[in-house]
mmCIF file of C-alpha atoms in Angstrom:
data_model
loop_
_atom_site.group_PDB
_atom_site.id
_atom_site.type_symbol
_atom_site.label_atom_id
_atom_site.label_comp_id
_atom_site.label_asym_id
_atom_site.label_seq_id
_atom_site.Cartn_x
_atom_site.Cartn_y
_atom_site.Cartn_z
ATOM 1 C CA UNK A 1324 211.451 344.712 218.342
ATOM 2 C CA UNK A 1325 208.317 343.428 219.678
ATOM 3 C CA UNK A 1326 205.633 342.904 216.788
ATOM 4 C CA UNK A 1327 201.972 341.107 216.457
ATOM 5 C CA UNK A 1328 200.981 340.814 212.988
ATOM 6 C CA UNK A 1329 197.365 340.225 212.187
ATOM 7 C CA UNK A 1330 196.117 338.139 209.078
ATOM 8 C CA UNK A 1331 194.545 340.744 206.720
ATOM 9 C CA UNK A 1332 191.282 341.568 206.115
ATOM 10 C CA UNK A 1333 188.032 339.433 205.500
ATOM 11 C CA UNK A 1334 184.569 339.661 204.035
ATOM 12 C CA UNK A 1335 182.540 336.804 205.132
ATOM 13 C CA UNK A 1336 178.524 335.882 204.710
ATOM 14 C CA UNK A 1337 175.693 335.345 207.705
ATOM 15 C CA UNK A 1338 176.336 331.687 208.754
ATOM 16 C CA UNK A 1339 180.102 331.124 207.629
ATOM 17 C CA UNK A 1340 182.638 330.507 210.041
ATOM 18 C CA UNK A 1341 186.131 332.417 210.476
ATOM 19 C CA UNK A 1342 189.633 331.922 211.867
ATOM 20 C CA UNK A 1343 191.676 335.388 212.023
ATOM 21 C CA UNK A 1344 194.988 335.540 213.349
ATOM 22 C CA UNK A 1345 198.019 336.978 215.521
ATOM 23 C CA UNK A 1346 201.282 336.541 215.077
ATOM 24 C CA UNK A 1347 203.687 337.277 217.686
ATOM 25 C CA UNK A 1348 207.738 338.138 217.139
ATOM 26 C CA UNK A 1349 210.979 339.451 218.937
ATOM 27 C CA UNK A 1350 209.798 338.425 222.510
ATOM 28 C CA UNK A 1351 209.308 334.919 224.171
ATOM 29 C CA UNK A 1352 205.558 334.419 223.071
ATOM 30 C CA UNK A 1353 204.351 331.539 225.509
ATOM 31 C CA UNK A 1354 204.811 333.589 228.305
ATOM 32 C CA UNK A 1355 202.759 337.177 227.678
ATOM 33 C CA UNK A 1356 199.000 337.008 227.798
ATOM 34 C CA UNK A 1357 197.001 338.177 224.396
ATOM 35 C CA UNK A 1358 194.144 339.947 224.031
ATOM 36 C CA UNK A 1359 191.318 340.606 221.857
ATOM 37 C CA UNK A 1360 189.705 343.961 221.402
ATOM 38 C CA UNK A 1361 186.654 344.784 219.212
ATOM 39 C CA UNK A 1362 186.133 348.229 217.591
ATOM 40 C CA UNK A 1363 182.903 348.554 216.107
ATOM 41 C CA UNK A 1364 182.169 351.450 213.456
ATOM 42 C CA UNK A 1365 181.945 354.592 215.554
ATOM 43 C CA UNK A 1366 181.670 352.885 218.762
ATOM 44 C CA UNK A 1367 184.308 352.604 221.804
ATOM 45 C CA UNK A 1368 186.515 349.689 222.574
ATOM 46 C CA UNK A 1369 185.514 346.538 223.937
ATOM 47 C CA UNK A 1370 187.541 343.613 225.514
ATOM 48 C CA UNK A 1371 186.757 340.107 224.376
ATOM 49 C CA UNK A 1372 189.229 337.758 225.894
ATOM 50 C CA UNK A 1373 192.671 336.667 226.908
ATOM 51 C CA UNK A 1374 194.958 333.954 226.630
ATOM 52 C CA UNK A 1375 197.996 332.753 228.127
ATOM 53 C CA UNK A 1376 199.867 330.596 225.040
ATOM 54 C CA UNK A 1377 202.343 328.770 227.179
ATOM 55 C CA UNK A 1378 199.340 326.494 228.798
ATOM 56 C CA UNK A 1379 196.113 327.982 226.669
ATOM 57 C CA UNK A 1380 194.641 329.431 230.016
ATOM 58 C CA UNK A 1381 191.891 331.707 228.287
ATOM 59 C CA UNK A 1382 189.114 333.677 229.778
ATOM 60 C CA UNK A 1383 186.225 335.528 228.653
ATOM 61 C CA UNK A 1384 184.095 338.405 228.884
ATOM 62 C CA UNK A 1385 180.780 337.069 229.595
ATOM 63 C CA UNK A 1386 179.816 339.561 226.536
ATOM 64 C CA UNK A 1387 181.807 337.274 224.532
ATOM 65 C CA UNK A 1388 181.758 333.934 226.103
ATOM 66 C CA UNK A 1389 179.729 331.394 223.915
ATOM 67 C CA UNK A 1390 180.194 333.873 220.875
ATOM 68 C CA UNK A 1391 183.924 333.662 219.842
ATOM 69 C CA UNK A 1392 186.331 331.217 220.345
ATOM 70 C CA UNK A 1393 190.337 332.201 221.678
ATOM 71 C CA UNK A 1394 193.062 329.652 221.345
ATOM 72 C CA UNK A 1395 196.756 329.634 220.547
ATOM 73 C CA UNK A 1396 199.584 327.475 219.031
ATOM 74 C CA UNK A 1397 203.033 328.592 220.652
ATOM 75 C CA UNK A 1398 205.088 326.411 218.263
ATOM 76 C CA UNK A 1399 204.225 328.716 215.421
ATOM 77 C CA UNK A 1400 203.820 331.963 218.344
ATOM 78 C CA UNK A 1401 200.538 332.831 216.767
ATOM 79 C CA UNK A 1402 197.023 333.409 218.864
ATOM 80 C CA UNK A 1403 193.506 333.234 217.165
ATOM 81 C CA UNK A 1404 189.618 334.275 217.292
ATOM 82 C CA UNK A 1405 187.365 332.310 215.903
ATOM 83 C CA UNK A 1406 183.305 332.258 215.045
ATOM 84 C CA UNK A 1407 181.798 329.189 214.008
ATOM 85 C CA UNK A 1408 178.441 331.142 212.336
ATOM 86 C CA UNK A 1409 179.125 334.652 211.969
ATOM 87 C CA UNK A 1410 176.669 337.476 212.115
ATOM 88 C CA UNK A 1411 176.071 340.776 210.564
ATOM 89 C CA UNK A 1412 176.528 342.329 213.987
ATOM 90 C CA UNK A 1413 180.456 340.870 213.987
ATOM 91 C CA UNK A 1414 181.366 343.525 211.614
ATOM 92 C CA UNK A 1415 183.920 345.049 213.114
ATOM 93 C CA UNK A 1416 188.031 346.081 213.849
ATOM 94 C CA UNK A 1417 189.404 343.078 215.731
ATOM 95 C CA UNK A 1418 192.499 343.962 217.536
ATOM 96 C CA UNK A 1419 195.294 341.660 219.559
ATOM 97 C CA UNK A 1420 197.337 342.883 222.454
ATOM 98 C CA UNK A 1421 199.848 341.852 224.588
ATOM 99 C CA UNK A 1422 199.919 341.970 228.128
ATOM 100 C CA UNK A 1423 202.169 341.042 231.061
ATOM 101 C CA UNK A 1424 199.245 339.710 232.969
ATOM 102 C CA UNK A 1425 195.354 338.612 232.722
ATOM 103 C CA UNK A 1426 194.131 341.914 233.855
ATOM 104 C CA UNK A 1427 197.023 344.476 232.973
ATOM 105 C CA UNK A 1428 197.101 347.635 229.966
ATOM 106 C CA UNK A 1429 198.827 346.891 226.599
ATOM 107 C CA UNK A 1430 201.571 348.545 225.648
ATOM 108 C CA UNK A 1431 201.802 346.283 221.807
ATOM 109 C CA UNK A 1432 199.125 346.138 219.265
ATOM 110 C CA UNK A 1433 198.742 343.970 216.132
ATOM 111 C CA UNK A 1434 197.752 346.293 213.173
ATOM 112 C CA UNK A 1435 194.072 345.514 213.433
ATOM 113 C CA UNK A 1436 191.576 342.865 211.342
ATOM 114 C CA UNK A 1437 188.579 344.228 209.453
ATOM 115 C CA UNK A 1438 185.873 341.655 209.684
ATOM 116 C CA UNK A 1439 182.911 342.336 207.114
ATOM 117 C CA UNK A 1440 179.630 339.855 207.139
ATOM 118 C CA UNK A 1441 177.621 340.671 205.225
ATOM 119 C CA UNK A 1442 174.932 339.254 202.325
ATOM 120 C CA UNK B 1445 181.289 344.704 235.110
ATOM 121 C CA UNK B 1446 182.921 347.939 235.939
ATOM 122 C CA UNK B 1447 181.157 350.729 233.447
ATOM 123 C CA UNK B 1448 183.603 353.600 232.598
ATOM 124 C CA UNK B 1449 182.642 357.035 231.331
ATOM 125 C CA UNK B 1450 184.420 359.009 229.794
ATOM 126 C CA UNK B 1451 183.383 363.152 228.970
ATOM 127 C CA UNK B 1452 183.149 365.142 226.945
ATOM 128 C CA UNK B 1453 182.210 363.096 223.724
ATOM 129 C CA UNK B 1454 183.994 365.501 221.596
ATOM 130 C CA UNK B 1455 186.222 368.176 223.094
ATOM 131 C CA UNK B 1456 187.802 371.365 220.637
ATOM 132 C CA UNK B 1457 190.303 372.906 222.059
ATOM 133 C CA UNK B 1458 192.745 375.432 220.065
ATOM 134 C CA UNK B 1459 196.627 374.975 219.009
ATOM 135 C CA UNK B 1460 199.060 375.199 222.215
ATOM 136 C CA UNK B 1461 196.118 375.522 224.830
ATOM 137 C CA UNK B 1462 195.467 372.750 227.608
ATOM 138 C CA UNK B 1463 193.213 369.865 226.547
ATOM 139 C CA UNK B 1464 191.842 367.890 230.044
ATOM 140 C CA UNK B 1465 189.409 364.923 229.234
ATOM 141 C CA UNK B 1466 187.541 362.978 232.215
ATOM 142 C CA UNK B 1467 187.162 359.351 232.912
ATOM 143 C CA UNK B 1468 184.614 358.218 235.849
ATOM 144 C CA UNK B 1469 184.293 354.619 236.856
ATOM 145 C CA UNK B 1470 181.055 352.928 238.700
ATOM 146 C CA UNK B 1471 183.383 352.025 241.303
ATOM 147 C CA UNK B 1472 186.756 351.973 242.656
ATOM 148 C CA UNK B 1473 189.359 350.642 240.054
ATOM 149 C CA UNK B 1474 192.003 351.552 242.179
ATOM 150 C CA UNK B 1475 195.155 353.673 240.341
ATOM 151 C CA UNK B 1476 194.486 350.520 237.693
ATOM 152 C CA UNK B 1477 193.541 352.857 235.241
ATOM 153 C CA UNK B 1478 195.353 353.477 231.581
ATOM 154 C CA UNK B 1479 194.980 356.119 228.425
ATOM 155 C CA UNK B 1480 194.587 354.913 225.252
ATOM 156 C CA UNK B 1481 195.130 357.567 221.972
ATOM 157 C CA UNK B 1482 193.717 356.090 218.678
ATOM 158 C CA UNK B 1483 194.377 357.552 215.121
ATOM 159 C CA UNK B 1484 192.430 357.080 212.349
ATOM 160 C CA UNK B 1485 192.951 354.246 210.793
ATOM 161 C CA UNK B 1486 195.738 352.807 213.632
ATOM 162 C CA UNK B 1487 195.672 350.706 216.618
ATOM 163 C CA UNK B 1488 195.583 352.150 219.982
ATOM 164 C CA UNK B 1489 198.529 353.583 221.401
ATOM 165 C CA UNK B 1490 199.186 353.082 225.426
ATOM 166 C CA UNK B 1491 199.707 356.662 226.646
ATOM 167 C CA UNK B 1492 199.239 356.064 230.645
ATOM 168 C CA UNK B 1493 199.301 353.659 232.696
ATOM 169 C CA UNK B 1494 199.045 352.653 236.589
ATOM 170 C CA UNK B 1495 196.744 356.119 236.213
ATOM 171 C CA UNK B 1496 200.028 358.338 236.259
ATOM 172 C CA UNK B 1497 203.159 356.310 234.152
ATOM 173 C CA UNK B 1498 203.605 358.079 230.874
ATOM 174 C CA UNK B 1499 204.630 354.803 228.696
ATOM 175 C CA UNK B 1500 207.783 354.171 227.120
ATOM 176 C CA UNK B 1501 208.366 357.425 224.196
ATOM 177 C CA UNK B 1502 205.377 359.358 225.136
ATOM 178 C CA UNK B 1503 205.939 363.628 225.374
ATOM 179 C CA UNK B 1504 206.036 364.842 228.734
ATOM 180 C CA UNK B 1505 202.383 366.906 228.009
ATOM 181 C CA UNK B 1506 200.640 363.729 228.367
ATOM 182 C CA UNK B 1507 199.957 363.470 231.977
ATOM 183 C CA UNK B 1508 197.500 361.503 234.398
ATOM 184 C CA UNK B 1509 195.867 362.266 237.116
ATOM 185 C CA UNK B 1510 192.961 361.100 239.836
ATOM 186 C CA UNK B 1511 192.451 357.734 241.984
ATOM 187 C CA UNK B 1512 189.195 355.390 242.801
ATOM 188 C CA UNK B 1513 186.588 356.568 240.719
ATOM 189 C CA UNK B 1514 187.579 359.840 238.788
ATOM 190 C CA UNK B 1515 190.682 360.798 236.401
ATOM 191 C CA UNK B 1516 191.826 362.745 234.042
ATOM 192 C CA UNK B 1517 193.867 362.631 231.079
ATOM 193 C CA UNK B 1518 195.661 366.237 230.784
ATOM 194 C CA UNK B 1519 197.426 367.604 227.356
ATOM 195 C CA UNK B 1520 199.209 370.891 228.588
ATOM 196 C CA UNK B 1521 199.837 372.008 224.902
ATOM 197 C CA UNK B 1522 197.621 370.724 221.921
ATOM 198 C CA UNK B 1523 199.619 369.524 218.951
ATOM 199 C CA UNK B 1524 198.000 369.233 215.431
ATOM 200 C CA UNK B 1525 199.334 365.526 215.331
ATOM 201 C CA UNK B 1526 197.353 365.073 218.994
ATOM 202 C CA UNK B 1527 193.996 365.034 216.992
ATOM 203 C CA UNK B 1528 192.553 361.654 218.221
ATOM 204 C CA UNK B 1529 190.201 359.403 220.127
ATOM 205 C CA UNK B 1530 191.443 358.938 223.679
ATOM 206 C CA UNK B 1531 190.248 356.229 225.666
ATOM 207 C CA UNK B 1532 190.329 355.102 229.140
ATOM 208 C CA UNK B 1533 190.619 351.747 230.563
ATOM 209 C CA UNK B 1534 190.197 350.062 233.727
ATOM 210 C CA UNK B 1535 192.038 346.526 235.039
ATOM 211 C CA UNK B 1536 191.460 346.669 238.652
ATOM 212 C CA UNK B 1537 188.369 344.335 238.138
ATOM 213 C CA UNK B 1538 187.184 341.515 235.935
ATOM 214 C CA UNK B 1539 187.005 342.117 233.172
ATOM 215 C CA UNK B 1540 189.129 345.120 231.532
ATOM 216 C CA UNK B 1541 186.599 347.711 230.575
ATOM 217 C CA UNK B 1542 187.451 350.335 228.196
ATOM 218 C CA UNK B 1543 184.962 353.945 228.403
ATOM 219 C CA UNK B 1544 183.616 355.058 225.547
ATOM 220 C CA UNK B 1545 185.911 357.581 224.345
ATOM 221 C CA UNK B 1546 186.734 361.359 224.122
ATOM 222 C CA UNK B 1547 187.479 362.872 220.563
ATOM 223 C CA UNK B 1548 189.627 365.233 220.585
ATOM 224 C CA UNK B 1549 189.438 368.420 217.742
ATOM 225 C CA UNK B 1550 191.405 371.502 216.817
ATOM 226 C CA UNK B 1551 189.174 374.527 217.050
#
């Protein structure tokens, strides 16, 4: 059974930096894309980025690009989204996908990541 | 960026009666389109895709429609457990755009 797991959630301050996580099981992980999608409270869905974990290809929405941070580690099948100084604005659902290509729909979710900055 | 929009906002429609929700994109995405339900409190769930494939376990009401610019996401009977936010996505062009979302209420 395909699965992503996502670490649970965070509350963070202005300023601090943050690491979440996806976890990826029962399907070779190096070689599907994953996504990041960002819910914000009663707003729509918006796509962040992509990677590829088998050689780290990642791309950007140029929303996103300069703001977040995707990489992956295959050997422990786990993809991540990072912030370095996080904002009030990041408050949000963070989701992970999977997806058979760069620009494709996704038919697995990870559970979801609620990210809280706040002072 | 390819801006997708999705109406109505909120749509009530009553037990067993057809639900039909629109999705326009500012340009041609091709039949690169996909349907999206979203429960409170849960993940999206991939309903549609290539604008017409009902995914893997989805009922037979959920159907797709349209090409290019316009489609529509058609519910021939409304379920109480089909109370959700439906959205649209597009991944013809760079990058995958998601519209803003239909809610979807029993009257």
């Amino acid at each position: 059974e395909v699965q992503l797991v996502q670490s649970g959630a965070v509350v963070k301050k202005p300023g601090e930096s943050l690491k979440i996580s996806c976890m990826g099981s029962g399907y070779s992980f190096p070689t599907y894309w994953i996504a990041w999608v960002r819910h914000m409270p009663g707003k729509g869905l918006e796509w962040m980025g992509i990677i590829y974990p088998d050689d780290s290809d990642t791309r950007y929405s140029p929303s996103f690009r300069g703001q977040v941070t995707i990489s992956a580690d295959k050997s422990v099948s786990t993809a991540y989204l990072q912030w370095s100084s996080l904002k009030a604005s990041d408050t949000a659902m963070y989701y992970c996908a999977r997806g058979v290509g760069p620009n494709y729909s996704y038919q697995y979710w990870g559970q979801g990541t609620l990210v809280t900055v706040s002072s | 960026e390819i801006v997708m929009t999705q109406s109505p906002a909120t749509l009530s429609v009553s037990p067993g009666e057809r639900a039909t929700l629109s999705c326009r994109a500012s340009q041609s995405v091709s039949a690169d389109l996909a349907w999206y339900q979203q429960k409170p409190g849960q993940a999206p769930r991939l309903l549609i895709y290539g604008e017409s494939t009902r995914a893997t376990g989805i009922p037979a009401r959920f159907s797709g429609s349209g090409s290019g610019t316009q489609f529509t996401l058609t519910i021939s009977s409304l379920q109480s457990e089909d109370v959700a936010v439906y959205y649209c996505q597009q991944y013809n062009h760079w990058p995958p755009s998601f519209g803003g979302g239909t809610k979807v209420e029993i009257k």
